[in-house]
XYZ file of C-alpha atoms in Angstrom:
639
model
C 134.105 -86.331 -97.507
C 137.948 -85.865 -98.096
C 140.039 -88.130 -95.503
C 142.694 -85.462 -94.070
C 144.317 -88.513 -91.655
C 147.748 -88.162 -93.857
C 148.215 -85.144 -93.358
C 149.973 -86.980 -89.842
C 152.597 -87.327 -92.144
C 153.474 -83.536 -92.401
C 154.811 -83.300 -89.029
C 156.352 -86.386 -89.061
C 158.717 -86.198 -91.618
C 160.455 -82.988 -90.557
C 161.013 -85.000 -87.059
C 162.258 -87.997 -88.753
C 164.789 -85.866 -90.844
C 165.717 -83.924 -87.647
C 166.383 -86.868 -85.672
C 168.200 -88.285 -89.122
C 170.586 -85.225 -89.563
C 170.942 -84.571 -86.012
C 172.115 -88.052 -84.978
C 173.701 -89.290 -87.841
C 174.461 -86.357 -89.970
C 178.256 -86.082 -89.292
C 178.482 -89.716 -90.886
C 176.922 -88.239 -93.833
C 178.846 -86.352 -96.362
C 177.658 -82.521 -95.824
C 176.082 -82.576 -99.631
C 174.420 -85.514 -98.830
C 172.594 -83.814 -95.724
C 171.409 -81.095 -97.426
C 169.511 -82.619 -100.151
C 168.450 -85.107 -97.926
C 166.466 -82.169 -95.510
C 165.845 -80.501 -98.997
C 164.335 -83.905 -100.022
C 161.865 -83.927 -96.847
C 160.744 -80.481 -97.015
C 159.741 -81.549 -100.487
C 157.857 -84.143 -99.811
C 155.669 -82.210 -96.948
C 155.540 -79.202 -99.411
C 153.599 -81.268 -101.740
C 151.167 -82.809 -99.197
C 150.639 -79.598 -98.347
C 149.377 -77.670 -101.207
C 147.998 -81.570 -101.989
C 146.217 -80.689 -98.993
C 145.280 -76.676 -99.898
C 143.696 -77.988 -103.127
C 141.346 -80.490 -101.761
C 140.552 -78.394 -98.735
C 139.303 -75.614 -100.604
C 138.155 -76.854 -103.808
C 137.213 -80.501 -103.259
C 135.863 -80.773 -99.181
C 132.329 -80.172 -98.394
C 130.794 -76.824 -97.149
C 128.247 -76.121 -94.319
C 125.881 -73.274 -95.368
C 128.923 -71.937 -97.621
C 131.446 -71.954 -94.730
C 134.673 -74.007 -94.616
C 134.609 -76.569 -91.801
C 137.020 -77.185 -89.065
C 138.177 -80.732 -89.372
C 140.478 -82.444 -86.956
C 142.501 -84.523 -88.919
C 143.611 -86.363 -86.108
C 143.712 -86.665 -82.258
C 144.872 -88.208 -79.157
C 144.463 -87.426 -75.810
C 147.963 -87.480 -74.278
C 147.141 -85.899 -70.855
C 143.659 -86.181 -68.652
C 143.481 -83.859 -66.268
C 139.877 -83.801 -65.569
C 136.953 -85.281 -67.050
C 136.541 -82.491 -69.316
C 139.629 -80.754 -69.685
C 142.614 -82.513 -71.295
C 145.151 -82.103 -73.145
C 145.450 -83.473 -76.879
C 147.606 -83.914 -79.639
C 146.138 -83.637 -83.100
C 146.039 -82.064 -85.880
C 143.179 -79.415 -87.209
C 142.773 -78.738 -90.729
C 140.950 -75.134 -91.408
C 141.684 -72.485 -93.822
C 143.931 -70.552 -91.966
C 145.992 -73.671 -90.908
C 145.982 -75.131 -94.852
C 147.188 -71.459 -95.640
C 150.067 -71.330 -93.222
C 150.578 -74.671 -94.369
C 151.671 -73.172 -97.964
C 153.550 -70.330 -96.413
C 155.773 -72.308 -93.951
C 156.211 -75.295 -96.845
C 156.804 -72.642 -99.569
C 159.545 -70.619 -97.805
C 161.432 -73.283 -96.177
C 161.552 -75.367 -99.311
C 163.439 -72.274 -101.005
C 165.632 -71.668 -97.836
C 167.035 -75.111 -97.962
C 167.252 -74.868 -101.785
C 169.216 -71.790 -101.435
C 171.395 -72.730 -98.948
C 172.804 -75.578 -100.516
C 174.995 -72.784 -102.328
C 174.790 -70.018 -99.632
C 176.178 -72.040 -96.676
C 178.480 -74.416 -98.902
C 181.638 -75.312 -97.006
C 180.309 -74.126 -93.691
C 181.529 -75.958 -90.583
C 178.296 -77.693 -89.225
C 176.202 -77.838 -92.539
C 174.773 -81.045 -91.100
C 173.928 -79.635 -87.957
C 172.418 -76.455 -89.935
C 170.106 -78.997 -91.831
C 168.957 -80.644 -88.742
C 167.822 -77.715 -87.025
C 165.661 -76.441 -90.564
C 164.076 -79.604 -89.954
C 163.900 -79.192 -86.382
C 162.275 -75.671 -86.958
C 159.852 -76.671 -89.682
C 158.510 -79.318 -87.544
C 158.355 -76.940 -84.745
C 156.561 -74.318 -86.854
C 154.315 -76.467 -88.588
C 153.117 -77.868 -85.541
C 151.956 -74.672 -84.015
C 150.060 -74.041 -86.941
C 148.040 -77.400 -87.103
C 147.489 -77.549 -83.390
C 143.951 -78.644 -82.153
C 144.349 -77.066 -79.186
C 145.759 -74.319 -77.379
C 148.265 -76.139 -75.168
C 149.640 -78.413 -77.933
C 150.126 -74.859 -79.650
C 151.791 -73.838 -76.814
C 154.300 -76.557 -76.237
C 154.966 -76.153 -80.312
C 155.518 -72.401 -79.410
C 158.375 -73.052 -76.876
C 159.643 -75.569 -79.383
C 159.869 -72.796 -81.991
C 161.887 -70.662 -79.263
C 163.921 -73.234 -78.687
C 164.917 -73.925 -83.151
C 165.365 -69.903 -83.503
C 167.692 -70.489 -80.274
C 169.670 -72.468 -82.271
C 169.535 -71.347 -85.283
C 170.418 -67.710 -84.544
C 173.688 -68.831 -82.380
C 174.397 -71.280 -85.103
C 177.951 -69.264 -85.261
C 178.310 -70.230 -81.346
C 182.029 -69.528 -81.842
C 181.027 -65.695 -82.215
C 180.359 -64.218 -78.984
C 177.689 -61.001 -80.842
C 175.721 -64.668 -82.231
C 175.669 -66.406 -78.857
C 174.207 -62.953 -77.156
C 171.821 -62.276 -79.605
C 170.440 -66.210 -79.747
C 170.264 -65.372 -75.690
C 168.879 -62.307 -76.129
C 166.361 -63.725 -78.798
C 165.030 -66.973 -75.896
C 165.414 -64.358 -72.748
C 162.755 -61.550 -73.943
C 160.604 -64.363 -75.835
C 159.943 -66.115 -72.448
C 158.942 -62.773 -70.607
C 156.262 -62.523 -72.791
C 155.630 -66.513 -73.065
C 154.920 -66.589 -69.293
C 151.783 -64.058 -70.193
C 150.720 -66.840 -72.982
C 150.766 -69.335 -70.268
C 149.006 -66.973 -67.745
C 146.410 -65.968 -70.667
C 145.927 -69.997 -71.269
C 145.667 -70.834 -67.540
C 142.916 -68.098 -66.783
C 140.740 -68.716 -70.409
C 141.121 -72.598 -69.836
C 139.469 -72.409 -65.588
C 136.949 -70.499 -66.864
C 136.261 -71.998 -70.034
C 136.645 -75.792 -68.999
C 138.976 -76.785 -72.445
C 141.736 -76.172 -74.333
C 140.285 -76.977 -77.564
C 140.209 -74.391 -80.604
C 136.689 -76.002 -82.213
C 135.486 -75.774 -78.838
C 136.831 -72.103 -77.982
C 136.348 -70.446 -81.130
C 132.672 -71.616 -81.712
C 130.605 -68.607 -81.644
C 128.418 -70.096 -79.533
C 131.032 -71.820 -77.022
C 131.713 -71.192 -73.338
C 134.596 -68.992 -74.497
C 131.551 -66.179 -76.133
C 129.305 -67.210 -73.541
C 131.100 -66.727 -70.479
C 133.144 -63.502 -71.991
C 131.237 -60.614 -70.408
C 131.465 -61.188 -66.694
C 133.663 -58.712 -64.592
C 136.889 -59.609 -63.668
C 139.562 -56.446 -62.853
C 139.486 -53.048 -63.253
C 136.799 -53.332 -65.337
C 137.530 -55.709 -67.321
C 135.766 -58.517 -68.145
C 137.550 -62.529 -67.451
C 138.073 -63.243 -71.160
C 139.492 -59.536 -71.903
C 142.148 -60.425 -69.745
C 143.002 -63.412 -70.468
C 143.223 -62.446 -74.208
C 145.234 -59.750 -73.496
C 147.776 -62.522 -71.635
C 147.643 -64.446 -74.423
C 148.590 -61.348 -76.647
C 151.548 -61.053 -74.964
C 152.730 -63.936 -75.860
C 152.213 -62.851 -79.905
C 153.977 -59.577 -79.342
C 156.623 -61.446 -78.219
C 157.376 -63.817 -81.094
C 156.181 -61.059 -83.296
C 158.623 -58.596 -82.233
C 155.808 -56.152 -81.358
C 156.976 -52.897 -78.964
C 157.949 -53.302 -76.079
C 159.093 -57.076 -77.341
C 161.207 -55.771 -80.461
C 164.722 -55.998 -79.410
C 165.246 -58.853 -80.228
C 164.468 -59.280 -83.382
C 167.294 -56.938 -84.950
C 169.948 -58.524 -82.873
C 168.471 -62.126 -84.533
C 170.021 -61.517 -87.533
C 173.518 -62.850 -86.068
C 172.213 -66.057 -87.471
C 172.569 -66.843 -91.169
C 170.890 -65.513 -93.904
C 168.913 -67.612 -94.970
C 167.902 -68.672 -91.299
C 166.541 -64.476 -91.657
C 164.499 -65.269 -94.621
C 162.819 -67.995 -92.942
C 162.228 -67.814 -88.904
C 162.561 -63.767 -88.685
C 160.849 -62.779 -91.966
C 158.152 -65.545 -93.151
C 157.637 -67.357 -90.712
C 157.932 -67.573 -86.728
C 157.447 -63.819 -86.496
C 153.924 -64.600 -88.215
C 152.875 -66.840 -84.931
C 151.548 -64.230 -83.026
C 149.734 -62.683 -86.096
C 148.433 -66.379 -86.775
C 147.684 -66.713 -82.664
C 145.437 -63.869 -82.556
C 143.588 -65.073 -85.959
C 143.231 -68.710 -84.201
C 141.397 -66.943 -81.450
C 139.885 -64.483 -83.157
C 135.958 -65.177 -82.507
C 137.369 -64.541 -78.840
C 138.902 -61.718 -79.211
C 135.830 -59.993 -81.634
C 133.084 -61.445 -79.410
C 133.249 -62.005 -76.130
C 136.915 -59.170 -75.839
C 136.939 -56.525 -78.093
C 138.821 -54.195 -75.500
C 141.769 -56.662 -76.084
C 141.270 -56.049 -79.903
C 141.964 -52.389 -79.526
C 144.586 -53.322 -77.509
C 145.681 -55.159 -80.639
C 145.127 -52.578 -82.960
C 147.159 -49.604 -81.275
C 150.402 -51.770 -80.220
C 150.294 -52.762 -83.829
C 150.128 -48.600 -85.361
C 152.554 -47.944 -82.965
C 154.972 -51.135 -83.690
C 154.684 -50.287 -87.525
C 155.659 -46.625 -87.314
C 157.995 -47.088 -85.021
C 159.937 -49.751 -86.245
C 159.997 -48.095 -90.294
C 161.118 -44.345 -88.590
C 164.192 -46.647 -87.474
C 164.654 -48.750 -90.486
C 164.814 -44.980 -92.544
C 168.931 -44.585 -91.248
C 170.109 -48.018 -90.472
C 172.744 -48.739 -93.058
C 173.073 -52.620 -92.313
C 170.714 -54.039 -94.914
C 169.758 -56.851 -92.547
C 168.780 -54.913 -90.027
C 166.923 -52.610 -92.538
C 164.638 -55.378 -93.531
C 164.344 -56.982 -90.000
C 162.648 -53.575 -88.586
C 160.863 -53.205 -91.959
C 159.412 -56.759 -90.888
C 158.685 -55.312 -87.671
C 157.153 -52.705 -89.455
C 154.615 -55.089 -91.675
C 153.529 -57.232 -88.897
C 152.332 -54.030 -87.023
C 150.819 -53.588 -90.160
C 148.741 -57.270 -90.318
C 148.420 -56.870 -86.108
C 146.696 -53.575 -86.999
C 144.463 -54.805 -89.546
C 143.248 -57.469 -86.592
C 142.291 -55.033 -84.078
C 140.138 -52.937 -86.624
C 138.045 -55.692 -87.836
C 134.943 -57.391 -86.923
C 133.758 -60.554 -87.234
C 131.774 -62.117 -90.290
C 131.156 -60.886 -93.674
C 132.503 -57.609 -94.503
C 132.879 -56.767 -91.212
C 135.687 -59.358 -91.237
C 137.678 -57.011 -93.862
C 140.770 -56.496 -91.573
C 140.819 -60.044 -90.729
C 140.919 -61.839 -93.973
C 143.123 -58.334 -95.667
C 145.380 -59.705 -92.075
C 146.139 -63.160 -93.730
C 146.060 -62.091 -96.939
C 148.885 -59.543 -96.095
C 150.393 -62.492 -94.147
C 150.680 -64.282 -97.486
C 151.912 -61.565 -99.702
C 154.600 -60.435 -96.695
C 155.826 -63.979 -96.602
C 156.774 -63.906 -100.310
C 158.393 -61.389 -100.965
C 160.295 -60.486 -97.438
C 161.778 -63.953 -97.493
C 162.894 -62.446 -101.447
C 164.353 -59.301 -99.746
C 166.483 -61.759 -97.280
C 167.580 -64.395 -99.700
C 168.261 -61.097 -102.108
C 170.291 -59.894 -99.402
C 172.083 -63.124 -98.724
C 173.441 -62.776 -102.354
C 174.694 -59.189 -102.169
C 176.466 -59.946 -99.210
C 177.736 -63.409 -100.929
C 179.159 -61.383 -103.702
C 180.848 -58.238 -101.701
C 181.388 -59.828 -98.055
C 179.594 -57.018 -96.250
C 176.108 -56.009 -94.693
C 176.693 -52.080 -94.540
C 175.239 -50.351 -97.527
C 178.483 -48.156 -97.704
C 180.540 -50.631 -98.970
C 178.066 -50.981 -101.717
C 176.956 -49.117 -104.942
C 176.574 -49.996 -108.348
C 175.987 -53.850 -108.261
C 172.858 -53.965 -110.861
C 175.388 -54.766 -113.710
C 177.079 -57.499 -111.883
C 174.219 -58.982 -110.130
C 171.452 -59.072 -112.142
C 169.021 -61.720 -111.230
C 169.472 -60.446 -107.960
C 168.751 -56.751 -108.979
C 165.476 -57.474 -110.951
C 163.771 -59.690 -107.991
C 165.228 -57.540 -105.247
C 163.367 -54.718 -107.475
C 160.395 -56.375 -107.666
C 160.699 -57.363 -103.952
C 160.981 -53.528 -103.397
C 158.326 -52.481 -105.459
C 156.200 -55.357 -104.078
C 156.608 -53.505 -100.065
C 155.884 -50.299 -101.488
C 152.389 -51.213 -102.549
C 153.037 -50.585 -106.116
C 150.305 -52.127 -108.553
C 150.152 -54.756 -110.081
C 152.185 -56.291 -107.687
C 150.959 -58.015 -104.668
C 151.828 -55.900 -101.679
C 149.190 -53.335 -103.409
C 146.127 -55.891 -103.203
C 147.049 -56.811 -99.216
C 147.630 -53.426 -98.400
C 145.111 -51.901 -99.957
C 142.915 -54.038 -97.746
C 144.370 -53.237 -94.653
C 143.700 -49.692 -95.616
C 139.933 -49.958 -96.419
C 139.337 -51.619 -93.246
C 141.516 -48.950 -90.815
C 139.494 -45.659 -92.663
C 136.131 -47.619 -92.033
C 137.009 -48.064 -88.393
C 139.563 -45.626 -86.920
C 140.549 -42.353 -89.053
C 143.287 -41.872 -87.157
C 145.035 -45.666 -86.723
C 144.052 -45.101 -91.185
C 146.568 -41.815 -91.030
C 149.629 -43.444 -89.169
C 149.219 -46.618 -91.550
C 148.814 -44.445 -95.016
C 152.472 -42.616 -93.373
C 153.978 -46.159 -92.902
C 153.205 -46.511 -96.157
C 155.110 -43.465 -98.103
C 158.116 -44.540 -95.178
C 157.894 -48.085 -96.210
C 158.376 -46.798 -99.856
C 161.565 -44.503 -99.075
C 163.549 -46.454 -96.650
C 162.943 -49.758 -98.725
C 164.341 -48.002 -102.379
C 167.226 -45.715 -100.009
C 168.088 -49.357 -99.436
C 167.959 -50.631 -103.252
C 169.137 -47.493 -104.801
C 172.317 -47.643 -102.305
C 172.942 -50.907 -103.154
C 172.051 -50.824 -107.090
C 172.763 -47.196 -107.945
C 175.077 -44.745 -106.229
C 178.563 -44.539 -107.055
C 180.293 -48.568 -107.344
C 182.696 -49.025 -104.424
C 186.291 -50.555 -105.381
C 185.547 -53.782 -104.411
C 187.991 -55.965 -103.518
C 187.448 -58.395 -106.202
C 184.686 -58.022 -108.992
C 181.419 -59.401 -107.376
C 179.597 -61.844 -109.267
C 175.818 -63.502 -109.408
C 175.524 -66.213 -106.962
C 175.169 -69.923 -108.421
C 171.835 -71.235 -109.965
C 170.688 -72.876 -105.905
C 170.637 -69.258 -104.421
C 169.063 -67.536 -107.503
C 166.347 -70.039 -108.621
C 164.478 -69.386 -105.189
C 165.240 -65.740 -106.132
C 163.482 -66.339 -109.177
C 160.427 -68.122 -107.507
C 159.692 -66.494 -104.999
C 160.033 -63.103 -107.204
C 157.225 -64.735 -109.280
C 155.019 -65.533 -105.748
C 155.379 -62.056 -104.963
C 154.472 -60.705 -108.326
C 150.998 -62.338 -108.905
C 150.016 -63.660 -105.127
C 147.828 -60.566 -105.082
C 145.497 -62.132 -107.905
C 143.894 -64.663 -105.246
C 141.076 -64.524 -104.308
C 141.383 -64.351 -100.452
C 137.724 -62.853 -99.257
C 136.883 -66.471 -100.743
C 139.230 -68.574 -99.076
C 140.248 -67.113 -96.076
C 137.864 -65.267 -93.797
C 136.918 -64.658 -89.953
C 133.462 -66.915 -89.868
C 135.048 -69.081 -93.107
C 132.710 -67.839 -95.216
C 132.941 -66.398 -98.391
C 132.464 -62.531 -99.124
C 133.369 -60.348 -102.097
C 135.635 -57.288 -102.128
C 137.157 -54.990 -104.362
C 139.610 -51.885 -104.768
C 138.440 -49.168 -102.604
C 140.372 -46.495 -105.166
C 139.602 -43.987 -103.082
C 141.950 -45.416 -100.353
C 144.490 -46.957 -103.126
C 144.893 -43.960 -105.317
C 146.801 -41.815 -102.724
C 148.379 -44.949 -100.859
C 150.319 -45.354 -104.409
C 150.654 -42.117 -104.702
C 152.259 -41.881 -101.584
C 154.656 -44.670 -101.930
C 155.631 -42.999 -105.354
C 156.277 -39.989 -103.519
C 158.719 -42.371 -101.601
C 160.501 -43.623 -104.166
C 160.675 -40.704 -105.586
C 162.554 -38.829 -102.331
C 164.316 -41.875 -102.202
C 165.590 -41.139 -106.165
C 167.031 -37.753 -105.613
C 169.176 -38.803 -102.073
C 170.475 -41.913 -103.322
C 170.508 -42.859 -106.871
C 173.339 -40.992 -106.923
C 176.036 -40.035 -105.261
C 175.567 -36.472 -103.500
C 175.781 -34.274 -99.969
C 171.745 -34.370 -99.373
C 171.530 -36.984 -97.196
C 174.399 -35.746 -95.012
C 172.896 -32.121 -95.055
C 169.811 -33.413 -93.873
C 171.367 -35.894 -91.369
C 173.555 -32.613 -89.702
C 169.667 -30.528 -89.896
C 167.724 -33.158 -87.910
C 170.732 -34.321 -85.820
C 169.029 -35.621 -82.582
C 166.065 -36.642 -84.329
C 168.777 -38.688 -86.671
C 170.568 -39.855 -84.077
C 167.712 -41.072 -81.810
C 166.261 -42.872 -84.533
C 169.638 -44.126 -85.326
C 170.201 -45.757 -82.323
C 167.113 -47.424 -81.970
C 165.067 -44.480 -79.758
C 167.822 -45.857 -77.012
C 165.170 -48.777 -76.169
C 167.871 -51.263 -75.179
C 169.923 -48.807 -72.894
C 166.588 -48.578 -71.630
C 166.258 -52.146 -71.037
C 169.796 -52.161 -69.778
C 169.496 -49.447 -67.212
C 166.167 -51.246 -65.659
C 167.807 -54.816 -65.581
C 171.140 -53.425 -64.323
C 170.819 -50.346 -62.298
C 167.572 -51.072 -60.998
C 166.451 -54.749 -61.473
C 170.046 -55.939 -60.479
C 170.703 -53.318 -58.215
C 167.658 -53.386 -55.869
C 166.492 -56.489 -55.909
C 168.484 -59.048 -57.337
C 171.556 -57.947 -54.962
C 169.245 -57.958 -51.568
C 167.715 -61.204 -52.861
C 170.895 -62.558 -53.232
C 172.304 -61.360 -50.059
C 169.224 -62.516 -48.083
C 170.184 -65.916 -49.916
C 173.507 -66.262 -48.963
C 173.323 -64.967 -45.602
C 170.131 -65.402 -43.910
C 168.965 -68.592 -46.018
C 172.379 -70.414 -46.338
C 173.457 -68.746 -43.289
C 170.814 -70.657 -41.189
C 171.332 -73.835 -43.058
C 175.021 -73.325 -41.980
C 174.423 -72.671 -38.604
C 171.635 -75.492 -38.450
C 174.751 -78.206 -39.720
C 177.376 -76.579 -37.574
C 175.030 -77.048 -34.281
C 174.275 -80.858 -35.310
C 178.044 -81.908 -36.256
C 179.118 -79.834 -32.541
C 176.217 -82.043 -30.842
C 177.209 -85.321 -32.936
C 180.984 -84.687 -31.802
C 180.097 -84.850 -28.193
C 177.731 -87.794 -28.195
C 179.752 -89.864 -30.594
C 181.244 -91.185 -27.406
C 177.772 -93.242 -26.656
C 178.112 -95.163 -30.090
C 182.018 -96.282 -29.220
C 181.433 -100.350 -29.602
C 182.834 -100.496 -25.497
C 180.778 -102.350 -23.749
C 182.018 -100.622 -20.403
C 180.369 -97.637 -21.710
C 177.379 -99.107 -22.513
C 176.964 -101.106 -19.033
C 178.325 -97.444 -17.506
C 175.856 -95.125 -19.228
C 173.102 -97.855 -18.379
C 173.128 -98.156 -14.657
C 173.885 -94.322 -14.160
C 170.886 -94.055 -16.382
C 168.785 -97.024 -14.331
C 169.978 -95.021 -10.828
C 168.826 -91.635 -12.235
C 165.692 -92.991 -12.599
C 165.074 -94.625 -9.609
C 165.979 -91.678 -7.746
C 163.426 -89.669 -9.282
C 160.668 -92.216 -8.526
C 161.784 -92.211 -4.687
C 161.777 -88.599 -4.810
C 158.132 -88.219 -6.294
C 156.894 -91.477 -4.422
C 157.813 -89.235 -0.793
């Protein structure tokens, strides 16, 4: 039996480097910092596929199904005899997977932004909160339970805080990095309603325990509770809240465009690969629940993640700030992995859209965290976001132009590259269960293919803008990663996931379903190809058809107006009619009899101060009046 018990050290050096870099960082010369954080996210990026190979290939199976091991564990609250709360780590394969993901990503991030974020005021400070994240991140992922998750959760909140107001000295960074922790918490307090309800009826907070097809989780999962609905279907719908929050899902999007005030590379790690994946990696951790004992909550899974998908790529089709391109196209692919969740079943086959879910998880993680860093360079070499100011940069740029290519092609589900195998999957599973979630999805996927080559061809192609000097490729610490992770997302789609990662952990065998793959490519070719003839070069198509679909353009354009929405309800209303009278009733009946309560006391005190003057006249004065009332009383009741 493999001996997991280092794997402690994962978490622990991330917090020792954050601490490190945080408190003593600004002693350090900046250069020094980063390779130092570059040094520990090493280190726990080798444990951790250390840790991948022994899991799967070396560790001992139970009737050919992975076990859940729990590397380590402490109990660091009691609250009753059986339910308490614990701090451990669980090693299982989705945890050892996320493990490679999370290492894999932010290992290139720091790599890469020891050139990108050179000379920046507050490198240090940057470092520290990578390391602040990772720990954060990685934490969440190995929890044993689901309150330790939960308190890693808020901590992950709290780095993307950070690190998207990392310019705090522009005001659009401080709003977004408020906006980011203000519409994250709305949905957090339905994680922590969703945890409160499952653990009082359940009796634990543990996952072994929850998730155990046979535990009081599935057991206790059919009685009624509301409208219907049974206990456990609402509680997993609570906790779903909280993953459409950190996943950007609808109505919890808005956020996520606005994130990308932060830097870069900060993008290509919390808001691409990463911490958008939590809620995707929350519903897998629970997902015996959700198939077994609350498979209304699954549906309501499936549909918010179709409708988050197509949504989010209609708008990515006419933004024109690359970042915010890719940030709703990663709205856009975590619909599509939320999706392939709610259509799925639970062990064997029937577990397609789970396992085609973190295999899709996998794929996205390589090569959208490509598309960011790719990004970061193009707007290293020209000093702009907005495609417009772009055009022509494959001959000076091109490193950059082949893996941002292959990122491209990668997101349109193009063979042989990966984003064909993890699609393809996703695919299978929707047209086995729901014909028409199948439809919106194969549409996603011809949209995914135009909006993500309008973006390269503008950039690449078109007609070159006069730059203001001649851009150049960026040095060998931004396009190495480039170069990597081009390479992850090339031939990720070759593993074997239906034998590694799976909803019961044990191992089934797929293959193409060409029937669903055949016109998916042929779809996304019809992308590019649209793509092609309005972009690659310069002509008046794209404005024609802008002026024919105007309101439809400029809907889509502005986001379907979501955040006026959001605006309107918090100010006119929210503000308005209930924040106003609540503050009124504050002030003036609440404080007002608080005021009047101290005014009556210090009016009273003022008279009677008299009887605490020190004169003993007084005193002797005060006592025989007092002595005589009484004794006149007593006569007067004695008669």
């Amino acid at each position: 039996m493999v001996n997991f018990t280092y794997t402690v050290s994962i978490l622990i050096i991330p917090f020792l480097m954050f601490l490190l870099l945080g408190l003593a960082g600004h002693k350090l010369k900046p250069k020094l910092s980063g390779l130092l954080g570059t040094a520990g996210l090493a280190a726990i990026a080798v444990l951790s596929y250390i840790t991948a190979y022994l899991y799967f290939f070396q560790s001992e199976r139970i009737d050919g199904a992975f076990q859940k091991i729990t590397a380590y564990n402490m109990t660091w609250l009691q609250l009753t005899d059986k339910l308490h709360i614990d701090m451990g780590v669980l090693i299982d394969p989705i945890s050892v997977m996320m493990l490679i993901v999370i290492t894999t990503v932010s290992l290139m991030v720091h790599i890469y932004s020891l050139g990108y974020m050179k000379g920046e005021k507050g490198f240090e400070r940057y470092y520290a909160f990578l390391s602040l994240f990772t720990f954060s991140m990685l934490g969440l992922v190995l929890a044993t339970n689901i309150f330790e998750m939960y308190i890693f959760w808020e901590l992950v909140g709290i780095s993307s805080y950070l690190l998207i107001g990392f310019y705090y000295q522009k005001p659009s960074a401080v709003r977004a990095s408020k906006k980011a922790f203000i519409v994250t918490r709305f949905a957090d307090l339905g994680f922590l309603i969703g945890i409160l309800i499952l653990s009082f009826n359940t009796k634990t907070f543990d996952f072994i325990t929850l998730t155990d097809p046979a535990g009081p989780a599935i057991l206790q999962g059919s009685g009624i509770g509301f409208l219907g609905l049974s206990v456990m279907t609402w509680s997993m719908i609570f906790v779903y809240m909280g993953g459409v929050g950190k996943s950007a899902m609808f109505p919890f999007h808005i956020w996520l465009p606005d994130a990308m005030e932060g830097p870069t590379p900060v993008s290509a790690l919390i808001h691409a690969a990463t911490m958008v994946v939590a809620g995707v990696y929350l519903v897998a951790r629970m997902f015996p629940i959700y198939a077994l004992a609350a498979p209304a909550a699954l549906t309501v899974v499936a549909w918010v993640g179709a409708f988050s998908s197509l949504f989010a790529a209609i708008i990515a089709c006419v933004q024109t700030d690359i970042k915010r391109v890719l940030a709703y196209s990663t709205i856009s692919q975590i619909g599509y992995m939320m999706l392939a969740l709610g259509v799925s079943g639970y062990g064997g086959h029937e577990g397609l859209g789970y396992m085609a879910s973190m295999f899709h998880l996998f794929t996205h993680a390589m090569f959208k965290a490509l598309l960011f860093l790719g990004a970061g360079a193009i707007i290293h070499a020209v000093h702009s976001n907005y495609m417009n100011d772009m055009g022509g940069l494959r001959k000076y740029l091109p490193i950059t132009h082949i893996t941002f290519l292959i990122a491209c092609l990668t997101i349109a589900g193009i063979p042989p590259f990966s984003g064909f195998f993890s699609k393809d999957e996703i695919l299978a599973a929707a047209f086995t269960h729901n014909k028409l979630l199948f439809a919106i999805e194969y549409a996603v996927a011809g949209i995914t293919a135009f909006y993500m080559f309008r973006l390269y061809f503008s950039v690449f192609w078109g007609e070159e803008t006069s730059y203001h000097h001649t851009p150049h490729e960026a040095p060998a610490t931004m396009t190495v990663p480039l170069i990597i992770l081009a390479i992850g997302a090339a031939v990720s789609g070759f593993i074997p996931f239906s034998r590694l990662v799976t909803s019961d952990s044990k191992i089934f065998e797929t293959e193409i379903e060409w029937g669903v793959a055949i016109p998916s490519v042929l779809i996304g070719l019809l992308g590019i190809g649209i793509a092609y003839i309005l972009y690659a070069k310069k002509n008046l198509l794209p404005e024609k058809l802008a002026a024919t679909f105007k309101y439809s353009y400029k809907w889509a354009y502005n986001k379907f107006y979501i955040d006026e929405i959001y605006l309107f309800i918090t100010k006119k209303v929210i503000f308005r009619f209930i924040s106003e009278p609540v503050a009124w009733f504050d002030r003036h009946i609440v404080d007002g009899t608080m005021n009047a309560i101290a005014a009556v006391t210090q009016s009273v005190s003022f008279r009677i101060r008299e009887f605490q003057s020190g004169q003993i006249q007084k005193y002797a004065f005060v006592f025989v009046s007092g002595a005589i009332f009484l004794a006149v009383i007593i006569i007067y009741l004695w008669r």
